[in-house]
Amino acid sequence: MDARPPHPLRLHCGAGAPPSRGRLHPESLSPTRTEYQRDRDRIIHCGAFRRLALKTQVFLPGEDAGYRTRLTHTIEVAQIARSIARVLGLDEDLTEALSLAHDLGHPPFGHTGEDALDEALAADGGFDHNAQTLRVVTCLERRYPDFDGLNLTIETLEGLTKRNGPLVAAQTPGGAVPAVPGEIAGFAARHGIDLRTWPGFEAQVAAVADDIAYNAHDLEDGLDAGLFDLSDLKSVPILAEILDGLARSGRSLDDDLTVRALARTMIGLFVEDVVATSTATLPVATPGTRGIASTPRLQAASDEVKAFLRERMYQHPRLLAVRRQAHQIVTDLATHFIAVPADLPEGRGAGRAAEPGSPASGRTVADYLAGLSDTGAIGEHRRLFASTPDLR
Ligand code: MG
């Protein structure tokens, strides 16, 4: 029997969810969708979301092997997060919106591009992909005549701002917020977002789902790419345990099916652990505290998988060679556009420099470059430089 209130009462937010605190620019309610459904839909229909298809997760997009892109990663995160939110009775639409938006601020070439931009823009406050996500959804997406950005609810914006937990230690006195990107600190101050507390539980679910998703699928992609093999995984206790369990199951699986079973089993194990643990922690968690958690055993296991991936995948010589070239492409472009803003495409800052011939603001350049896909960045480099690394 469905205990939820009748349909019209659910329109503002999801079943059981408190009403949204609203949007930065007031809008009338939708007759057919909850506020968080509208947030999710706006994210799916925005240009930055579509460009995730052409952005690196670990491997460059366009390789035929079916490796994850940032878009397929995002869809997997949303699936895992929705499953957890549903069983815990949280708002699925808000959880999905937060998951789908969580990587919108990633520049081309993933963390390599982020590092390159951060270095190139050191004099302009650096670059942080979470701060960039906030810029994308609050000002860079242009789709509406009355405001810039997507005008998402404050709950979605708050969740994106603090997606990895409190950004400022609780004991930090109010006022200065060191080490927080300026964009986030300014936004939080303007809109009353407390950076010392945890974000809503839906945002906590999205963050946990991100970890679960990439641990499992980076392992799967790394195995498929031959960066390491199944026997190498025996050094990680949780993976050895899963592989032993599969071997004892009585089914004889070839390596290919074993890889699929490993990824599937990992996701199930971590999701079930988070659900069981959070079922106990959520009822006593107050807003602003941590309500979504894993057992210490699986938290440690997740850290061990990450350590393995760092050493055996992200630092693999094959990937390092490509990353060095990707770093060069982004550095070249940032340096060039700051010096020669006239080369920015029409409407992307060329006319915004204070004086003809004066350097472009680092932020203008960052906004343009971060908005490019991997393919777009390579194309821009080819347009402006005599030779472009082939990223092999
Ligand atoms: Mg992610």
Short mmCIF file of C-alpha atoms and ligand atoms in Angstrom, two decimals:
data_model
loop_
_atom_site.label_atom_id
_atom_site.label_comp_id
_atom_site.label_asym_id
_atom_site.label_seq_id
_atom_site.Cartn_x
_atom_site.Cartn_y
_atom_site.Cartn_z
CA MET A 1 0.00 0.00 0.00
CA ASP A 2 1.45 3.37 -1.02
CA ALA A 3 1.62 5.55 2.09
CA ARG A 4 2.77 8.64 0.20
CA PRO A 5 0.56 11.73 0.17
CA PRO A 6 -1.66 12.26 -2.87
CA HIS A 7 -0.06 13.57 -6.02
CA PRO A 8 -0.55 17.38 -5.72
CA LEU A 9 1.15 17.49 -2.32
CA ARG A 10 4.24 15.88 -3.81
CA LEU A 11 4.68 18.39 -6.55
CA HIS A 12 6.87 20.80 -4.68
CA CYS A 13 9.47 18.25 -3.64
CA GLY A 14 9.64 14.49 -3.44
CA ALA A 15 7.55 12.35 -1.13
CA GLY A 16 8.48 13.09 2.46
CA ALA A 17 11.04 15.72 1.50
CA PRO A 18 10.82 19.11 3.20
CA PRO A 19 9.88 21.95 0.85
CA SER A 20 12.75 23.42 -1.09
CA ARG A 21 14.17 26.70 0.20
CA GLY A 22 13.70 27.86 -3.37
CA ARG A 23 15.76 29.12 -6.29
CA LEU A 24 18.00 32.16 -6.59
CA HIS A 25 15.56 33.58 -9.15
CA PRO A 26 11.94 32.87 -8.15
CA GLU A 27 9.95 30.81 -10.65
CA SER A 28 6.42 29.44 -10.65
CA LEU A 29 6.01 25.76 -9.77
CA SER A 30 5.69 23.13 -12.47
CA PRO A 31 2.24 21.52 -12.76
CA THR A 32 3.79 18.12 -13.50
CA ARG A 33 7.22 17.86 -11.86
CA THR A 34 8.78 18.25 -8.42
CA GLU A 35 11.37 20.96 -7.95
CA TYR A 36 14.18 18.42 -7.82
CA GLN A 37 12.91 16.65 -10.94
CA ARG A 38 13.18 20.00 -12.68
CA ASP A 39 16.76 20.40 -11.42
CA ARG A 40 17.65 16.96 -12.76
CA ASP A 41 15.99 17.66 -16.11
CA ARG A 42 17.78 21.01 -16.49
CA ILE A 43 21.10 19.29 -15.86
CA ILE A 44 20.43 16.53 -18.42
CA HIS A 45 19.51 19.09 -21.08
CA CYS A 46 22.49 21.42 -20.58
CA GLY A 47 25.47 21.62 -22.92
CA ALA A 48 28.06 20.89 -20.22
CA PHE A 49 26.31 17.56 -19.57
CA ARG A 50 26.49 16.52 -23.22
CA ARG A 51 30.17 17.41 -23.42
CA LEU A 52 30.88 14.86 -20.65
CA ALA A 53 30.62 12.31 -23.47
CA LEU A 54 33.86 13.66 -24.92
CA LYS A 55 35.76 14.03 -21.66
CA THR A 56 38.29 11.67 -20.13
CA GLN A 57 37.46 9.54 -17.15
CA VAL A 58 40.77 7.64 -17.17
CA PHE A 59 41.21 6.78 -20.85
CA LEU A 60 40.72 9.24 -23.66
CA PRO A 61 37.23 9.04 -25.19
CA GLY A 62 36.99 7.56 -28.66
CA GLU A 63 38.91 4.38 -27.92
CA ASP A 64 36.87 1.52 -29.23
CA ALA A 65 37.17 -0.72 -26.20
CA GLY A 66 34.18 0.79 -24.44
CA TYR A 67 36.09 2.39 -21.56
CA ARG A 68 34.17 4.80 -19.37
CA THR A 69 33.90 8.43 -20.33
CA ARG A 70 32.92 11.05 -17.81
CA LEU A 71 29.35 10.75 -19.11
CA THR A 72 29.05 6.99 -18.65
CA HIS A 73 30.76 7.36 -15.24
CA THR A 74 28.17 10.00 -14.32
CA ILE A 75 25.28 7.74 -15.39
CA GLU A 76 26.69 4.87 -13.31
CA VAL A 77 27.04 7.16 -10.29
CA ALA A 78 23.43 8.29 -10.71
CA GLN A 79 22.22 4.69 -10.93
CA ILE A 80 24.05 3.61 -7.77
CA ALA A 81 23.03 6.77 -5.89
CA ARG A 82 19.37 6.38 -6.85
CA SER A 83 19.33 2.77 -5.65
CA ILE A 84 20.76 3.80 -2.27
CA ALA A 85 18.45 6.82 -1.92
CA ARG A 86 15.38 4.73 -2.72
CA VAL A 87 16.00 2.06 -0.13
CA LEU A 88 16.92 4.68 2.51
CA GLY A 89 13.77 6.71 1.79
CA LEU A 90 15.68 9.81 0.66
CA ASP A 91 14.67 12.05 -2.25
CA GLU A 92 15.64 10.16 -5.41
CA ASP A 93 15.25 13.13 -7.71
CA LEU A 94 17.55 15.36 -5.65
CA THR A 95 20.07 12.51 -5.36
CA GLU A 96 19.96 11.98 -9.11
CA ALA A 97 20.33 15.70 -9.86
CA LEU A 98 23.39 15.91 -7.59
CA SER A 99 24.93 12.81 -9.17
CA LEU A 100 24.35 13.95 -12.74
CA ALA A 101 25.87 17.38 -12.04
CA HIS A 102 28.82 16.28 -9.90
CA ASP A 103 31.45 16.30 -12.68
CA LEU A 104 30.14 19.14 -14.88
CA GLY A 105 33.08 21.36 -13.93
CA HIS A 106 35.77 18.91 -15.03
CA PRO A 107 38.03 20.42 -17.69
CA PRO A 108 39.31 18.36 -20.64
CA PHE A 109 41.63 15.46 -19.69
CA GLY A 110 40.24 15.04 -16.17
CA HIS A 111 42.52 15.68 -13.21
CA THR A 112 45.50 16.25 -15.51
CA GLY A 113 43.67 19.16 -17.16
CA GLU A 114 42.64 20.42 -13.73
CA ASP A 115 46.26 20.41 -12.50
CA ALA A 116 47.46 22.19 -15.64
CA LEU A 117 44.77 24.90 -15.35
CA ASP A 118 45.42 25.29 -11.62
CA GLU A 119 49.11 25.94 -12.31
CA ALA A 120 48.52 28.22 -15.31
CA LEU A 121 45.98 30.29 -13.34
CA ALA A 122 47.86 30.44 -10.06
CA ALA A 123 47.89 34.25 -10.21
CA ASP A 124 44.10 34.30 -10.73
CA GLY A 125 43.12 32.06 -7.83
CA GLY A 126 43.86 28.72 -9.50
CA PHE A 127 41.31 26.20 -10.74
CA ASP A 128 39.13 23.70 -8.88
CA HIS A 129 36.61 21.46 -10.66
CA ASN A 130 34.02 21.65 -7.88
CA ALA A 131 34.12 25.45 -7.95
CA GLN A 132 33.83 25.23 -11.74
CA THR A 133 30.74 23.01 -11.45
CA LEU A 134 29.16 25.78 -9.40
CA ARG A 135 30.11 28.35 -12.09
CA VAL A 136 28.63 26.13 -14.82
CA VAL A 137 25.24 25.79 -13.13
CA THR A 138 25.00 29.33 -11.73
CA CYS A 139 26.39 31.44 -14.56
CA LEU A 140 28.07 29.77 -17.54
CA GLU A 141 25.13 27.82 -18.97
CA ARG A 142 23.05 30.30 -21.01
CA ARG A 143 19.59 28.90 -21.74
CA TYR A 144 17.11 31.30 -20.14
CA PRO A 145 16.38 34.95 -20.96
CA ASP A 146 15.91 36.06 -17.34
CA PHE A 147 19.02 34.64 -15.71
CA ASP A 148 22.36 33.01 -16.40
CA GLY A 149 22.90 29.43 -15.29
CA LEU A 150 20.26 26.78 -14.65
CA ASN A 151 18.64 28.40 -11.59
CA LEU A 152 18.75 25.16 -9.61
CA THR A 153 17.26 24.86 -6.13
CA ILE A 154 19.39 25.94 -3.20
CA GLU A 155 19.46 22.31 -1.98
CA THR A 156 21.10 21.15 -5.21
CA LEU A 157 23.55 24.06 -5.15
CA GLU A 158 24.43 23.44 -1.51
CA GLY A 159 24.94 19.72 -2.21
CA LEU A 160 27.28 20.48 -5.12
CA THR A 161 29.18 23.03 -3.04
CA LYS A 162 29.92 20.65 -0.16
CA ARG A 163 29.76 17.37 -2.01
CA ASN A 164 32.79 15.89 -0.27
CA GLY A 165 31.80 16.98 3.24
CA PRO A 166 32.53 20.09 5.30
CA LEU A 167 35.02 22.40 3.58
CA VAL A 168 36.00 24.26 6.71
CA ALA A 169 36.90 22.63 10.03
CA ALA A 170 34.12 23.19 12.58
CA GLN A 171 36.52 24.95 14.95
CA THR A 172 37.58 27.56 12.36
CA PRO A 173 36.31 30.92 13.57
CA GLY A 174 33.81 32.57 11.22
CA GLY A 175 35.06 35.03 8.63
CA ALA A 176 38.13 33.90 6.76
CA VAL A 177 37.73 30.56 5.02
CA PRO A 178 41.25 29.56 3.98
CA ALA A 179 41.87 26.89 1.34
CA VAL A 180 38.31 27.09 0.00
CA PRO A 181 38.15 28.19 -3.66
CA GLY A 182 37.02 31.82 -3.83
CA GLU A 183 34.03 30.97 -6.00
CA ILE A 184 32.70 28.55 -3.38
CA ALA A 185 33.50 30.80 -0.39
CA GLY A 186 31.77 33.77 -2.05
CA PHE A 187 28.74 31.74 -3.05
CA ALA A 188 28.40 30.23 0.42
CA ALA A 189 28.65 33.66 2.07
CA ARG A 190 26.05 35.19 -0.26
CA HIS A 191 23.54 32.38 0.17
CA GLY A 192 23.93 31.41 3.80
CA ILE A 193 25.56 28.03 3.16
CA ASP A 194 27.51 26.84 6.19
CA LEU A 195 30.75 25.30 4.95
CA ARG A 196 31.45 23.80 8.38
CA THR A 197 28.61 21.27 8.20
CA TRP A 198 27.88 18.22 6.07
CA PRO A 199 25.66 18.65 3.03
CA GLY A 200 22.21 17.05 2.90
CA PHE A 201 21.97 13.26 3.00
CA GLU A 202 21.20 13.08 -0.72
CA ALA A 203 24.53 14.79 -1.47
CA GLN A 204 26.28 12.38 0.87
CA VAL A 205 24.73 9.48 -1.05
CA ALA A 206 25.92 10.96 -4.37
CA ALA A 207 29.48 11.25 -3.00
CA VAL A 208 29.52 7.66 -1.73
CA ALA A 209 28.11 6.45 -5.05
CA ASP A 210 30.90 8.28 -6.90
CA ASP A 211 33.50 6.35 -4.88
CA ILE A 212 31.75 3.01 -5.35
CA ALA A 213 31.33 3.59 -9.08
CA TYR A 214 34.87 4.59 -9.92
CA ASN A 215 36.56 2.02 -7.70
CA ALA A 216 34.67 -0.75 -9.49
CA HIS A 217 34.77 0.54 -13.03
CA ASP A 218 38.34 1.82 -12.98
CA LEU A 219 39.38 -1.68 -11.94
CA GLU A 220 37.24 -3.13 -14.73
CA ASP A 221 38.64 -0.71 -17.34
CA GLY A 222 42.21 -1.24 -16.07
CA LEU A 223 41.84 -5.02 -16.40
CA ASP A 224 40.29 -4.68 -19.86
CA ALA A 225 43.16 -2.43 -20.93
CA GLY A 226 45.74 -4.92 -19.65
CA LEU A 227 47.32 -2.42 -17.23
CA PHE A 228 47.27 -5.24 -14.63
CA ASP A 229 45.68 -8.66 -14.45
CA LEU A 230 43.41 -10.59 -12.11
CA SER A 231 46.32 -12.18 -10.24
CA ASP A 232 47.66 -8.69 -9.38
CA LEU A 233 44.43 -7.99 -7.49
CA LYS A 234 45.24 -10.69 -4.92
CA SER A 235 47.38 -8.10 -3.09
CA VAL A 236 44.21 -6.23 -2.10
CA PRO A 237 42.42 -8.22 0.64
CA ILE A 238 38.84 -7.32 -0.33
CA LEU A 239 39.50 -8.18 -3.98
CA ALA A 240 41.25 -11.43 -3.06
CA GLU A 241 38.20 -12.29 -0.95
CA ILE A 242 35.79 -11.60 -3.82
CA LEU A 243 37.91 -13.57 -6.30
CA ASP A 244 38.15 -16.50 -3.87
CA GLY A 245 34.37 -16.39 -3.44
CA LEU A 246 33.90 -16.47 -7.22
CA ALA A 247 36.35 -19.39 -7.53
CA ARG A 248 34.48 -21.30 -4.82
CA SER A 249 31.08 -20.66 -6.43
CA GLY A 250 31.38 -23.83 -8.48
CA ARG A 251 30.97 -21.99 -11.79
CA SER A 252 34.01 -22.01 -13.97
CA LEU A 253 34.28 -18.47 -15.28
CA ASP A 254 36.73 -17.38 -17.95
CA ASP A 255 38.76 -14.23 -17.22
CA ASP A 256 36.35 -12.00 -19.06
CA LEU A 257 33.32 -13.15 -17.08
CA THR A 258 35.39 -13.02 -13.89
CA VAL A 259 36.16 -9.33 -14.49
CA ARG A 260 32.44 -8.57 -14.95
CA ALA A 261 31.53 -10.61 -11.86
CA LEU A 262 34.22 -8.85 -9.83
CA ALA A 263 32.94 -5.36 -10.72
CA ARG A 264 29.33 -6.40 -10.11
CA THR A 265 30.13 -8.06 -6.78
CA MET A 266 32.15 -5.05 -5.61
CA ILE A 267 29.31 -2.65 -6.34
CA GLY A 268 26.79 -4.90 -4.58
CA LEU A 269 29.03 -5.37 -1.55
CA PHE A 270 29.73 -1.65 -1.07
CA VAL A 271 26.13 -0.58 -1.73
CA GLU A 272 24.72 -3.15 0.71
CA ASP A 273 27.24 -2.09 3.34
CA VAL A 274 26.35 1.62 2.97
CA VAL A 275 22.64 0.82 3.11
CA ALA A 276 22.95 -1.38 6.20
CA THR A 277 25.19 1.10 8.03
CA SER A 278 23.16 4.17 7.06
CA THR A 279 19.89 2.48 8.02
CA ALA A 280 21.25 2.65 11.56
CA THR A 281 22.93 6.09 11.38
CA LEU A 282 20.28 8.07 9.44
CA PRO A 283 17.43 8.00 11.98
CA VAL A 284 19.65 9.65 14.60
CA ALA A 285 21.54 11.99 12.25
CA THR A 286 20.54 15.66 12.37
CA PRO A 287 20.77 17.97 9.34
CA GLY A 288 24.34 19.11 8.78
CA THR A 289 25.86 15.92 10.21
CA ARG A 290 27.08 12.75 8.58
CA GLY A 291 24.21 10.32 8.06
CA ILE A 292 25.54 8.16 5.23
CA ALA A 293 28.38 5.86 6.21
CA SER A 294 30.10 2.54 5.58
CA THR A 295 31.45 0.08 8.13
CA PRO A 296 35.11 0.76 9.06
CA ARG A 297 35.97 -2.55 7.36
CA LEU A 298 34.59 -1.52 3.97
CA GLN A 299 35.87 2.04 4.34
CA ALA A 300 39.36 0.57 4.78
CA ALA A 301 38.75 -1.77 1.83
CA SER A 302 37.73 1.16 -0.36
CA ASP A 303 40.93 3.00 0.61
CA GLU A 304 42.98 -0.10 -0.29
CA VAL A 305 41.35 -0.33 -3.72
CA LYS A 306 42.06 3.37 -4.29
CA ALA A 307 45.70 2.90 -3.28
CA PHE A 308 46.00 0.00 -5.74
CA LEU A 309 44.44 2.06 -8.54
CA ARG A 310 46.70 5.02 -7.79
CA GLU A 311 49.82 2.90 -8.04
CA ARG A 312 48.90 0.42 -10.76
CA MET A 313 46.54 2.45 -12.95
CA TYR A 314 46.76 6.24 -12.59
CA GLN A 315 50.58 6.09 -12.39
CA HIS A 316 50.93 3.43 -15.10
CA PRO A 317 53.67 4.45 -17.58
CA ARG A 318 51.20 4.14 -20.48
CA LEU A 319 48.81 6.60 -18.88
CA LEU A 320 51.55 8.88 -17.57
CA ALA A 321 52.89 9.40 -21.09
CA VAL A 322 49.44 10.47 -22.33
CA ARG A 323 48.89 12.64 -19.27
CA ARG A 324 52.15 14.51 -19.80
CA GLN A 325 51.02 15.40 -23.32
CA ALA A 326 47.52 16.36 -22.17
CA HIS A 327 49.06 18.59 -19.48
CA GLN A 328 51.14 20.27 -22.19
CA ILE A 329 48.09 20.91 -24.38
CA VAL A 330 46.14 22.60 -21.59
CA THR A 331 49.16 24.59 -20.39
CA ASP A 332 49.91 25.79 -23.94
CA LEU A 333 46.29 26.85 -24.47
CA ALA A 334 45.95 28.65 -21.12
CA THR A 335 49.23 30.50 -21.57
CA HIS A 336 48.35 31.45 -25.13
CA PHE A 337 44.83 32.74 -24.44
CA ILE A 338 45.93 34.79 -21.42
CA ALA A 339 48.57 36.48 -23.61
CA VAL A 340 46.49 36.73 -26.79
CA PRO A 341 42.80 37.05 -25.81
CA ALA A 342 41.93 38.04 -29.40
CA ASP A 343 42.41 34.35 -30.29
CA LEU A 344 39.52 33.35 -28.03
CA PRO A 345 36.52 32.52 -30.20
CA GLU A 346 34.07 35.37 -30.76
CA GLY A 347 31.98 36.04 -27.68
CA ARG A 348 34.21 34.00 -25.38
CA GLY A 349 36.23 36.84 -23.95
CA ALA A 350 37.83 38.36 -27.04
CA GLY A 351 35.85 41.56 -26.56
CA ARG A 352 36.00 41.53 -22.80
CA ALA A 353 39.62 42.50 -22.26
CA ALA A 354 39.82 45.99 -20.75
CA GLU A 355 42.11 47.33 -23.47
CA PRO A 356 42.83 45.95 -26.91
CA GLY A 357 45.99 43.91 -26.59
CA SER A 358 45.74 43.59 -22.80
CA PRO A 359 45.83 40.11 -21.29
CA ALA A 360 42.58 38.19 -20.78
CA SER A 361 41.45 37.52 -17.25
CA GLY A 362 42.45 34.08 -16.07
CA ARG A 363 38.84 33.33 -15.20
CA THR A 364 37.65 34.05 -18.75
CA VAL A 365 40.29 31.71 -20.10
CA ALA A 366 39.50 29.03 -17.49
CA ASP A 367 35.79 29.20 -18.28
CA TYR A 368 36.48 28.76 -21.96
CA LEU A 369 39.03 25.97 -21.59
CA ALA A 370 37.12 24.07 -18.89
CA GLY A 371 34.08 24.10 -21.17
CA LEU A 372 35.98 22.31 -23.94
CA SER A 373 35.85 18.56 -24.35
CA ASP A 374 39.09 16.59 -24.80
CA THR A 375 38.44 16.63 -28.53
CA GLY A 376 37.74 20.37 -28.45
CA ALA A 377 41.00 21.11 -26.63
CA ILE A 378 43.00 19.05 -29.13
CA GLY A 379 41.26 20.94 -31.97
CA GLU A 380 42.07 24.32 -30.42
CA HIS A 381 45.70 23.30 -29.96
CA ARG A 382 45.90 22.26 -33.63
CA ARG A 383 44.38 25.61 -34.65
CA LEU A 384 46.96 27.62 -32.71
CA PHE A 385 50.17 25.57 -32.61
CA ALA A 386 52.39 24.14 -35.31
CA SER A 387 52.49 20.71 -33.73
CA THR A 388 50.13 18.99 -31.32
CA PRO A 389 50.95 15.89 -29.24
CA ASP A 390 49.19 12.80 -30.56
CA LEU A 391 48.31 11.56 -27.06
CA ARG A 392 49.53 8.03 -27.62
MG MG B 1 33.01 11.45 -10.36
#
